[in-house]
Structures are given as C-alpha cells and as structure tokens.
GROMACS .gro file of C-alpha atoms in nm:
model
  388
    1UNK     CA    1   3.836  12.428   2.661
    2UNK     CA    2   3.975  12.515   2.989
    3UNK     CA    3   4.300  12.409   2.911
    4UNK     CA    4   4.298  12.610   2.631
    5UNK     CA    5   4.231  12.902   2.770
    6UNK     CA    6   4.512  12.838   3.012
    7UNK     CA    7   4.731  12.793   2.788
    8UNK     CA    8   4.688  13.107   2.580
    9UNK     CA    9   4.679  13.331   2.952
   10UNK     CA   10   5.063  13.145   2.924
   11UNK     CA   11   5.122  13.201   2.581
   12UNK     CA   12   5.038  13.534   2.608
   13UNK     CA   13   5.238  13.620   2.906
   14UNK     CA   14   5.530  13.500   2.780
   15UNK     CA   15   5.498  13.656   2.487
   16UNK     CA   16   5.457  14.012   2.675
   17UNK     CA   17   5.802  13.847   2.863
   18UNK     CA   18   5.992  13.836   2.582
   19UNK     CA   19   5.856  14.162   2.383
   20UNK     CA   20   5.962  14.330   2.701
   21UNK     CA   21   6.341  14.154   2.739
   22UNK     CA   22   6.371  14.227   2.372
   23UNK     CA   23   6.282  14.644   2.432
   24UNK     CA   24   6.531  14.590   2.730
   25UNK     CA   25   6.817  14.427   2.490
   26UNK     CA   26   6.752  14.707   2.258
   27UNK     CA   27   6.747  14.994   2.520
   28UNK     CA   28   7.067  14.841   2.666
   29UNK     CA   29   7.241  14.804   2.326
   30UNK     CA   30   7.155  15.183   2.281
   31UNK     CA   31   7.303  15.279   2.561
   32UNK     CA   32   7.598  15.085   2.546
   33UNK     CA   33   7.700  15.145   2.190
   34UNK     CA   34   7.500  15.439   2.024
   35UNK     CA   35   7.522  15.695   2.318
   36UNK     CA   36   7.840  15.532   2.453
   37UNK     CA   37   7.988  15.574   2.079
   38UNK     CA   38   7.960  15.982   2.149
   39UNK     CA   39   8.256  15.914   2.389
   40UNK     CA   40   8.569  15.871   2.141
   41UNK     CA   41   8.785  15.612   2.268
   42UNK     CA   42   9.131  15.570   2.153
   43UNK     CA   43   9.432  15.297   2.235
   44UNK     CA   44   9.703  15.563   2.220
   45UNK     CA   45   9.973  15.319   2.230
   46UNK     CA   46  10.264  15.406   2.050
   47UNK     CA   47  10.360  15.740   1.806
   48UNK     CA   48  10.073  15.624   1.569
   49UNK     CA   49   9.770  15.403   1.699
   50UNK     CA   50   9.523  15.269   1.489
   51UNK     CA   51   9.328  15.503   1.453
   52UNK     CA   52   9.556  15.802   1.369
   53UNK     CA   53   9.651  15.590   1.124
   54UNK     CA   54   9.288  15.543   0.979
   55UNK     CA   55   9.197  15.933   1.053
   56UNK     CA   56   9.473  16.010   0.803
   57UNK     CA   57   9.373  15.775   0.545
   58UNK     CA   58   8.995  15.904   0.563
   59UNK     CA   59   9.120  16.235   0.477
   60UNK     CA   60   9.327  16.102   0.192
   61UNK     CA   61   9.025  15.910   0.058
   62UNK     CA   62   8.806  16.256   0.022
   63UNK     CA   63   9.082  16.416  -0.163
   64UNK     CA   64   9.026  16.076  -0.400
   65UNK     CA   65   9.348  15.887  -0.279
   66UNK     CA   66   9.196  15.579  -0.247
   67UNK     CA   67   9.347  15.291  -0.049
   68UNK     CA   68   9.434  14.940  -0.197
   69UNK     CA   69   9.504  14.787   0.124
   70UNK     CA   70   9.364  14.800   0.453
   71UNK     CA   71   9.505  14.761   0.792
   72UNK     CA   72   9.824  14.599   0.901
   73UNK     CA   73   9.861  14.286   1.044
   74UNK     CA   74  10.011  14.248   1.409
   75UNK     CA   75  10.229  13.956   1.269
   76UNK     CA   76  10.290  13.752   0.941
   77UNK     CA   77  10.418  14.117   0.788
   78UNK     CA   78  10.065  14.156   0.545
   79UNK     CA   79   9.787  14.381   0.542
   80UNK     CA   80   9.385  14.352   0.481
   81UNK     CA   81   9.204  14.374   0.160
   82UNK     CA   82   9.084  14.747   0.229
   83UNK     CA   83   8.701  14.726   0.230
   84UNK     CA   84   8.684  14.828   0.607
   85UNK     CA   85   8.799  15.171   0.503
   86UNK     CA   86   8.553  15.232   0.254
   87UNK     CA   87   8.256  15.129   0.498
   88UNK     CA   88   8.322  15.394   0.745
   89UNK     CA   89   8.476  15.667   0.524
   90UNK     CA   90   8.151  15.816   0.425
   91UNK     CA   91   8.103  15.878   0.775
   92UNK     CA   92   8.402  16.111   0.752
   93UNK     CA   93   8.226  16.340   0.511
   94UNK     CA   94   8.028  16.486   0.854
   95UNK     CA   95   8.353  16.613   1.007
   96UNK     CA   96   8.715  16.596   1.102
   97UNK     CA   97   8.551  16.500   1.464
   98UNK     CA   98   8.731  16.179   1.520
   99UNK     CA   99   8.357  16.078   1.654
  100UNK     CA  100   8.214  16.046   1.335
  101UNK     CA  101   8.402  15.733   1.252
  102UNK     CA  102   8.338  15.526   1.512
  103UNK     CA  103   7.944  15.606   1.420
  104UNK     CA  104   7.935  15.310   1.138
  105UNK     CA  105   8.070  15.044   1.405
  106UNK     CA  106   7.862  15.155   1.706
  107UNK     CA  107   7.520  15.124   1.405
  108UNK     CA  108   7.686  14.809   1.308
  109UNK     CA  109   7.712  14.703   1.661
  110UNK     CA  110   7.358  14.837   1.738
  111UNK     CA  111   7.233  14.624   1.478
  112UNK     CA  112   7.354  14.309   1.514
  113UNK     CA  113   7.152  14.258   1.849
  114UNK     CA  114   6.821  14.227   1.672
  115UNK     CA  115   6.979  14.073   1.383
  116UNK     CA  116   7.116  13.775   1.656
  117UNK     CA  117   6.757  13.772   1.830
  118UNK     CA  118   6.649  13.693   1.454
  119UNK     CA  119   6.925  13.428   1.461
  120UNK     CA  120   6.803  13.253   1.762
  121UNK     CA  121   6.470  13.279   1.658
  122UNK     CA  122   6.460  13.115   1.341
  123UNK     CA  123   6.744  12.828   1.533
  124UNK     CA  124   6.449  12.691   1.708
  125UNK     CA  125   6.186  12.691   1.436
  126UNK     CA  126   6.015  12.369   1.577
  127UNK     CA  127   5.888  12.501   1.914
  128UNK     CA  128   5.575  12.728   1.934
  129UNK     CA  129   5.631  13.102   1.875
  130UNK     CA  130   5.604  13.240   2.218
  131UNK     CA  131   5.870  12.961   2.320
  132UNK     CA  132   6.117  13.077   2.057
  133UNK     CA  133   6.046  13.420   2.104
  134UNK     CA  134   6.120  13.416   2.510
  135UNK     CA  135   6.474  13.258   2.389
  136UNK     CA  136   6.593  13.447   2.152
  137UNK     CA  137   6.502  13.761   2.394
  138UNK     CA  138   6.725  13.596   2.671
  139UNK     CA  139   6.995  13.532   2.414
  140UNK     CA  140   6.935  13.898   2.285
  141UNK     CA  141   6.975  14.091   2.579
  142UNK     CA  142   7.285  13.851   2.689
  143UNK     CA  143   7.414  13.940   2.396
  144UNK     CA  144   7.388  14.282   2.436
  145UNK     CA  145   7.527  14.337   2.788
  146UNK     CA  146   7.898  14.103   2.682
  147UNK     CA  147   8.111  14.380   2.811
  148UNK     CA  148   8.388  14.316   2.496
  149UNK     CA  149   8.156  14.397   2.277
  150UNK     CA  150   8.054  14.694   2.429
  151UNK     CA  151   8.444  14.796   2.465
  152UNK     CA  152   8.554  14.808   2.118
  153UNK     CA  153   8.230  14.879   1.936
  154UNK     CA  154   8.355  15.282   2.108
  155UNK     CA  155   8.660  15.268   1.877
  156UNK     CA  156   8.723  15.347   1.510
  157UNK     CA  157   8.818  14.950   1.438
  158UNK     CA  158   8.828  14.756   1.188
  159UNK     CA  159   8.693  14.392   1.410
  160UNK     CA  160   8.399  14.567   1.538
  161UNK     CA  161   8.149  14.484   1.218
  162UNK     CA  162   8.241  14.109   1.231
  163UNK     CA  163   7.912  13.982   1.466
  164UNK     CA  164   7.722  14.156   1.238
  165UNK     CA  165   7.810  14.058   0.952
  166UNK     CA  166   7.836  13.665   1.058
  167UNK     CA  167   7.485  13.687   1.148
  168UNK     CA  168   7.421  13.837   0.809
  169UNK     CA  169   7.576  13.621   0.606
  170UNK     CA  170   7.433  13.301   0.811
  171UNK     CA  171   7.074  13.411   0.773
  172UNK     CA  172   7.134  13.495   0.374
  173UNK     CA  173   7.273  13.145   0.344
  174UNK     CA  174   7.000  12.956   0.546
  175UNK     CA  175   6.764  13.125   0.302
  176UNK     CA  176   6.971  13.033  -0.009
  177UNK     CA  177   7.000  12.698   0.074
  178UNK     CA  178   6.664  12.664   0.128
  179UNK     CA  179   6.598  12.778  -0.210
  180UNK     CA  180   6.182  12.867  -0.171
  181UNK     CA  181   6.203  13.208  -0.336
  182UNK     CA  182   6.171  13.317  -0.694
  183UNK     CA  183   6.492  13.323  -0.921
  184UNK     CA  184   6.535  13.680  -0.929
  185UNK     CA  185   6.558  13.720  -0.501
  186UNK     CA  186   6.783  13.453  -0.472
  187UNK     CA  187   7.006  13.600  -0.745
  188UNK     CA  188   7.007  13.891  -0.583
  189UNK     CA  189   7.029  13.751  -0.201
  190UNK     CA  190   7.341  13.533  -0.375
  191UNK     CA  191   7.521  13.850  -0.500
  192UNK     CA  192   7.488  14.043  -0.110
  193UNK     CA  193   7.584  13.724  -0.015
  194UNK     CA  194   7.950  13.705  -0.201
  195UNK     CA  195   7.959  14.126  -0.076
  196UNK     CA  196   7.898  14.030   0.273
  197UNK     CA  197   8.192  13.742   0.239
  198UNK     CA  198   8.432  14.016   0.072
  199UNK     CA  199   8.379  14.261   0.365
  200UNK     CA  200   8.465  14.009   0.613
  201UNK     CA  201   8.769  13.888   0.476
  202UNK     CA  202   8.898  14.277   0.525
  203UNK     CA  203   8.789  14.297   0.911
  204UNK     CA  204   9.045  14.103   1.088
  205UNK     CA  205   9.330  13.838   1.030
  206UNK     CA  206   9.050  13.587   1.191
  207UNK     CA  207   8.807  13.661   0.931
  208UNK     CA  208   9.049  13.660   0.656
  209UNK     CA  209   9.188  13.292   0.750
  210UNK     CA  210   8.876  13.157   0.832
  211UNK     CA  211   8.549  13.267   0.587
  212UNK     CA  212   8.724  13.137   0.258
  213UNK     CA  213   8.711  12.799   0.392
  214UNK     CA  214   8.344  12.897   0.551
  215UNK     CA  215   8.229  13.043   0.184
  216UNK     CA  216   8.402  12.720  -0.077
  217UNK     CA  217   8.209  12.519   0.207
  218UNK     CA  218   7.870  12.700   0.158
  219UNK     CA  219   7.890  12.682  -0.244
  220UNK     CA  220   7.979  12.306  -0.188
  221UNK     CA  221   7.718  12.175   0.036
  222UNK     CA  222   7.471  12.434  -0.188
  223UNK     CA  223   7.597  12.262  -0.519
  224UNK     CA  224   7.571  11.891  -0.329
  225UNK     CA  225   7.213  11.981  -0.175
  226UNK     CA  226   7.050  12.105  -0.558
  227UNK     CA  227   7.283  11.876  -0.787
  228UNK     CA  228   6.906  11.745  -0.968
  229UNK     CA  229   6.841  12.146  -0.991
  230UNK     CA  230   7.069  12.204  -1.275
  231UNK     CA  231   6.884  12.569  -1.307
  232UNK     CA  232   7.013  12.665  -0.986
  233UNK     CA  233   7.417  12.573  -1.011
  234UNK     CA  234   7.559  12.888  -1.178
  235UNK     CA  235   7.351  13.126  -0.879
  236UNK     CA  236   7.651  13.053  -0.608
  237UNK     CA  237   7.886  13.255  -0.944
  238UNK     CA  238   7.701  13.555  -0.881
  239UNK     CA  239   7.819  13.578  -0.546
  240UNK     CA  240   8.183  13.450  -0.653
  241UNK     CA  241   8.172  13.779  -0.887
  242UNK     CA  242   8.040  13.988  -0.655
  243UNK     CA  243   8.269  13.923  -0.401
  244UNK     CA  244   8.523  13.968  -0.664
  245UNK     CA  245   8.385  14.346  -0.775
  246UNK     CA  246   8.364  14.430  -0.401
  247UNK     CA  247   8.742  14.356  -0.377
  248UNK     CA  248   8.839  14.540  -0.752
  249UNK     CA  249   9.042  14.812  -0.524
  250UNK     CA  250   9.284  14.538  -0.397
  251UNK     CA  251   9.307  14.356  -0.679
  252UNK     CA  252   9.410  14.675  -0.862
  253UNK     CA  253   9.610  14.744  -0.619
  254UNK     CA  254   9.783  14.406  -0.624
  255UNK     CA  255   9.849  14.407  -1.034
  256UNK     CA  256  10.074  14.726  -0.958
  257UNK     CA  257  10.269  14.489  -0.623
  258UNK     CA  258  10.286  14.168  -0.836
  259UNK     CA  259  10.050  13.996  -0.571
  260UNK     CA  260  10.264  14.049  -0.272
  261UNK     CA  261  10.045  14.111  -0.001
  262UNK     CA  262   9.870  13.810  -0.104
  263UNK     CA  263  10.199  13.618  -0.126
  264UNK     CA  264  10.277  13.761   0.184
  265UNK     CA  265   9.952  13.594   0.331
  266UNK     CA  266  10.005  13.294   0.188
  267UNK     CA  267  10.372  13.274   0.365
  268UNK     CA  268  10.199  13.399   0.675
  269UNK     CA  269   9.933  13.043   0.667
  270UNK     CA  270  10.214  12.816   0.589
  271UNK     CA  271  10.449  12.955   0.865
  272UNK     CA  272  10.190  12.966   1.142
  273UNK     CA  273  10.098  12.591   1.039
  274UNK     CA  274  10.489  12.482   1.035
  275UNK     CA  275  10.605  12.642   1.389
  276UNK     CA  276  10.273  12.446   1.505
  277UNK     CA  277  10.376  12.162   1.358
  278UNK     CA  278  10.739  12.169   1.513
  279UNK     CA  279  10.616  12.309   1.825
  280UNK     CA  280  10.462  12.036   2.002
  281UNK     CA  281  10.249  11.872   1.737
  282UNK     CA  282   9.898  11.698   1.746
  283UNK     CA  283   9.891  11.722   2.131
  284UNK     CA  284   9.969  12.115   2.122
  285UNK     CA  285   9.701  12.206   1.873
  286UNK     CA  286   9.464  12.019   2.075
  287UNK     CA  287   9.567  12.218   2.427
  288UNK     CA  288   9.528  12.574   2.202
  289UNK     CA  289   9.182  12.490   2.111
  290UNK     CA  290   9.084  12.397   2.409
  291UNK     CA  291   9.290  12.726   2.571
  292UNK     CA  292   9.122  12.901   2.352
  293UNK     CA  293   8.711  12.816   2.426
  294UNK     CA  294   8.836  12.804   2.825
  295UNK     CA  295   8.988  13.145   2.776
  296UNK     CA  296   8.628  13.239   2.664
  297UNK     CA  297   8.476  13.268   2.989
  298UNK     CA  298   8.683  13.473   3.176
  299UNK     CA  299   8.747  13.739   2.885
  300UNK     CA  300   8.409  13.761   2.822
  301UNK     CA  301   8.159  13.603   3.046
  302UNK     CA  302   8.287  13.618   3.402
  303UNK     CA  303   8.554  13.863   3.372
  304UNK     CA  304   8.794  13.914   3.706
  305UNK     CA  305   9.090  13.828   3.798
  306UNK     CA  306   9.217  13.556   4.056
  307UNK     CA  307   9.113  13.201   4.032
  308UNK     CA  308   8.753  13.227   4.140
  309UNK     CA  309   8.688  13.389   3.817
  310UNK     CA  310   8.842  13.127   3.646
  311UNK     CA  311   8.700  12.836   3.820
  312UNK     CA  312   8.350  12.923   3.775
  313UNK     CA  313   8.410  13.066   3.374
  314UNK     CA  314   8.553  12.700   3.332
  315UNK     CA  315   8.244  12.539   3.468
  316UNK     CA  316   8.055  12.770   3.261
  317UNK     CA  317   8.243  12.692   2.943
  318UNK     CA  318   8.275  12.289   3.051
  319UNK     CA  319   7.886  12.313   3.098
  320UNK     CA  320   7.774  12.494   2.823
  321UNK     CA  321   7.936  12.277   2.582
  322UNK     CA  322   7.877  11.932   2.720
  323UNK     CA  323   7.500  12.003   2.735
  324UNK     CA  324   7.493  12.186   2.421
  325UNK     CA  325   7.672  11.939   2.228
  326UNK     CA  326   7.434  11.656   2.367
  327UNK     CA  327   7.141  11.833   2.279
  328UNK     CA  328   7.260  11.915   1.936
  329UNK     CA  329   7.328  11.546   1.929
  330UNK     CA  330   6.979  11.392   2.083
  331UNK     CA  331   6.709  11.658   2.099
  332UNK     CA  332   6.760  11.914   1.827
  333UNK     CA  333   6.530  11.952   1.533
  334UNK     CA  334   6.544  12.323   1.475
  335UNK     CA  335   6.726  12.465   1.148
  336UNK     CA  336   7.034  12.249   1.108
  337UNK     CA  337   7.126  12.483   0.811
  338UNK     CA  338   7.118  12.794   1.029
  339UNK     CA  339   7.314  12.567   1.345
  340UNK     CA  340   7.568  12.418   1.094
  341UNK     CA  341   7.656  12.720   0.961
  342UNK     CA  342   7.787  12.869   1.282
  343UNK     CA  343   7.934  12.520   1.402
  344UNK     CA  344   8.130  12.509   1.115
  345UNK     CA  345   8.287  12.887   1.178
  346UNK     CA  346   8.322  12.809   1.544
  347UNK     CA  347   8.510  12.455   1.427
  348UNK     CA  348   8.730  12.610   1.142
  349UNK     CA  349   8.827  12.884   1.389
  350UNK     CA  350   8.997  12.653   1.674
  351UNK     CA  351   9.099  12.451   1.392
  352UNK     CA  352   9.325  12.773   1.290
  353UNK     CA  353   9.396  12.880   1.626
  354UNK     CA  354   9.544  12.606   1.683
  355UNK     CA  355   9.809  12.720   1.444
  356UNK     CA  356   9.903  13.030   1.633
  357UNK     CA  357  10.093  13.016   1.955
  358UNK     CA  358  10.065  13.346   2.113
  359UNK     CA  359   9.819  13.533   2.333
  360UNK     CA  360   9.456  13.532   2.219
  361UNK     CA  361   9.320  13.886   2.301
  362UNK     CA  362   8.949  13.900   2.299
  363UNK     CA  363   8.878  14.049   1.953
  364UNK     CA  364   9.074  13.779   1.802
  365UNK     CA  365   8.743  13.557   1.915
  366UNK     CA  366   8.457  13.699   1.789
  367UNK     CA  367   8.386  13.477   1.539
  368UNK     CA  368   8.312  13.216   1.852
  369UNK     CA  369   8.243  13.486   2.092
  370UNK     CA  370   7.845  13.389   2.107
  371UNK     CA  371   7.911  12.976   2.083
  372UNK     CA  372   7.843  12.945   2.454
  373UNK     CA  373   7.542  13.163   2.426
  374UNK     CA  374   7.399  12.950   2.124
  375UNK     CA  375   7.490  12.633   2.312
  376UNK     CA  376   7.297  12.738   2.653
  377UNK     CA  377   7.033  12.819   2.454
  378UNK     CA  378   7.003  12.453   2.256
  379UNK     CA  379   6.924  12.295   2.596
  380UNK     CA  380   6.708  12.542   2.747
  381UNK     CA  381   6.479  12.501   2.422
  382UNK     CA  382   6.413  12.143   2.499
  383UNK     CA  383   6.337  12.207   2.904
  384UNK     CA  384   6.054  12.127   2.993
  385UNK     CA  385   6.072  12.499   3.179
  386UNK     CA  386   5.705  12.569   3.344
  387UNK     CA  387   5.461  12.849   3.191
  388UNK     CA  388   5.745  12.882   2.878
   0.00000   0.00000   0.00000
C-alpha cells in the first residue's frame, strides 16, 4: 500500500512536470510565432520577392481574379496547384498591412505544437499516462524552440503550413485506419482527409513530389487492412473526391492550358530522376540521402558554423538514428500506424532527394525536420529513467 502511494506522489509529479513543460512549449511557441509574426519579415531579394508577388495576387483575388496556379517553382520551370493562396487570402480582407498575411502561417505554426505533443502522445500509447505525457512535453517544447521554424513561420510563405498539416493528416489517418467510429465520422474524417492531402500538394515542390505516393500508400494499406469489410472500401473515394473538389481551381485552370503545368511537372520528375541516374548512379543517391539527414543537424539542431558544429550535429544525427531505429526494431509497441505513417514520409522523402543534386536549404526538409526528435524520443520511452 506503501508502494502505491509512492508511486502516485511520482505519478503525480510528473504529471505537474509535464503540464508545466507543455504551458512552457506553448508560451514559447507564442512568443516565437504569434507575437514574433507582428514583425513582417521579408526576403527582398531581387525586383519582385515572394511575397510582392503574393501581396499582388491577394489584391487581385478580392477584386474576384482568382488564381489557377500557385507559386513558382525554383527549378523544373512549373508552378503549385494554388490552394496556398486561398488559405491566407481571407486574411487579406483585414488590410493592405502586409502583416495580415503572414497571420494564417504564424496560427498554423502556433498550432501545430500542440497538435505534435498530441502526436507523440498517442506514439507511445502502451506506457502509463504520466510517462507519455512527460514525453510528448519534452518533444513539444523541442519542437517549439527549432529556430527554422521559428524563422519562416514570420514570412508570408507558402512551406510554412506543411508541419501542421503532416501532423494532421497522420492523426486523421491513424484514426481511419483504425476504423472504431460510426460510418458517418469516418466519412466525414475521410473527406478532411483527401482536403488536407490537396493542400499539401500546393505548399512546396517537397510536398507535391512526395504526399501522392504517401496518400495511394494510405488508401492501399487501408484497402489491404479491411479487404473482409467490403462496407468500408468505397470510404477512401470520398477523400479521392474531395481532394479532387479542393483542387477544381487548377483543374479549371488546366482545361484552358491543355494540362501543361502538370506536363511540365511530370518532365520536371523524369529529368531530376535521369541527371541522377547519369550522375553518379546507385552510389550517389545513397551519399544525397545520407547528406541530406547529416545536413539536418547543423541547419536545424546545432546551428554554427566551423567544424565543431558539425562534429557534434553528426553525432547527434548518427545517434539519434542508430538508437531510434533499434528501438523501433526491438522495444516498440506503441501505435505502429501513427510511427509508420511518418517513417514512410521521412523514407519517400530521401528516396526523392536523392534525385536532386543541388543545395538543400532548410525548408526543403520539413517533411523530416522532426525525424530526429521522434527517434530520441522512441528510446527515451523504453528507459528505465527514475521517478518517470
């Protein structure tokens, strides 16, 4: 009886630990992108940055020009579906104050810190709820202090929305594959679903390559997981249609250019892949995608420059994964729905990166940018880490 009583004093302090880091993730987050999004940051590179651009298309759009496309790729010569511009032109409606658009990504940005502490927290549903509680508060308020995230969630631009929307669209499918709640809420969940797949595809070049093959995936391994549950099969063609609706602009658009910008990115995939392929083949892929997770840590983790810097955000990267990976492999029995979503984004990603041979900026990697969080935390979960 003792021991029990022990043992709640415990529970109970950590669960006053992680309630506090959580209010501390959340006050941090504020700061950083709420009061930090008053401050209008621009890139001012060039006669016409990115968001000139934008400002100028927000003011076409509420005198009912409305766009068919959305912003230009760097390379490949193709632009976005254009659902990014109608997510943060209502905020344009408040005022010509170049502020007010960069108020949807600093909410969205806001947001996605509880919505990843949710993430983490429903990861590790097989420990006790203080334990899972203390972790994803760690992995919150980590989350909330990366410093790249904190940088471009105080400009008007389109890769901003991406965490949140990943974690979104990870914690719709872990419920729909679950499939536990009445018909109606998963037709409905299935249909936000297919919306939330649509706006990603318009955020970034990233997101465009990469969710497709994410989403066919999802419907696949749904359609393999309830094949004896013939009344759920034609659910996963709500969210096909709704991801279709969401994108009606650009496919209107795209009857009037005889599909070019979709030929266009169509070209683009098949002429990344063949300079790959005639680059330096299997072994050059290989040395991008590892580049490309080392080059992690120092944009985002231990940023500096010299070698130090390096050194120690390669040990942290090196680390992270090996014991990640091993607990994955031995120790985890936490939602492998929820973890193989994300592995299969993160995988898919370096798998495409691997195709493109020149300098990976930072907001090219947000679809992987919390991997080494999510793998720290893996291990830590199964530590036998006194009074946690």
């Amino acid at each position: 009886m003792i021991d029990g009583g022990i043992g709640l004093v415990k529970a109970l302090k950590t669960q006053r630990w992680a309630t506090t880091l959580i209010g501390l993730a959340l006050v941090v987050g504020a700061i950083n992108y709420l009061i930090n999004g008053l401050h209008y940051t621009t890139f001012d590179i060039g006669p016409a940055p990115d968001q000139i651009r934008d400002a100028v298309i927000y003011q076409e759009m509420l005198r009912g020009q409305l766009p068919t496309l959305g912003p230009g790729s760097s390379v490949g010569g193709y632009q976005l579906p254009p659902l990014y511009y109608y997510l943060v032109a209502p905020a344009a409606v408040l005022g010509a104050d170049p502020m007010f658009t960069v108020w949807p990504n600093a909410l969205l940005s806001f947001a996605s810190i509880p919505v990843f502490i949710g993430v983490i927290y429903l990861l590790l549903v097989d420990l006790s709820m203080e334990r899972r509680w203390m972790l994803a508060a760690v992995a919150g308020l980590w989350y909330a202090l990366l410093y790249p995230l904190v940088f471009i969630s105080t400009f008007q631009w389109n890769p901003s929305p991406i965490p949140f929307f990943v974690f979104c669209a990870a914690l719709m499918y872990r419920a729909l594959f679950r499939a536990q709640m009445s018909f109606v809420l998963q037709a409905v969940i299935w249909a936000a679903y297919g919306v939330v797949m649509a706006v990603l595809v318009c955020l970034h070049s990233a997101t465009l390559f990469v969710m497709p093959a994410i989403y066919l995936g999802s419907l696949i391994a749904y359609w393999i997981r309830h094949r004896k549950r013939l009344s759920l099969w034609g659910l996963p063609f709500l969210s096909v249609a709704s991801a279709l609706l969401a994108l009606l602009p650009y496919w209107y658009g795209e009857l009037g250019r005889r599909l070019g910008n979709t030929k266009q990115i169509i070209r683009a995939v098949l002429g990344s892949d063949d300079d790959a392929q005639s680059g330096s083949g299997i072994a050059g892929r290989l040395g991008r995608i590892v580049w490309n997770y080392a080059e992690l840590g120092w944009q985002s983790y231990f940023i500096g420059n010299g070698w130090p810097y390096r050194i120690i955000a390669v040990v942290f990267g090196v680390s992270v994964l090996g014991l990640g990976l091993w607990a994955i492999a031995k120790t985890f029995k936490g939602d492998r729905v929820l973890l193989n979503f994300l592995l299969a984004i993160w995988a898919v990603y370096l798998l495409a990166a691997s195709s493109y041979t020149d300098a990976y900026v930072i907001h090219y990697k947000l679809l992987i940018l919390i991997a080494p969080i999510v793998l720290a935390v893996v291990p830590l979960a199964y530590c036998p880490l006194k009074g946690i």
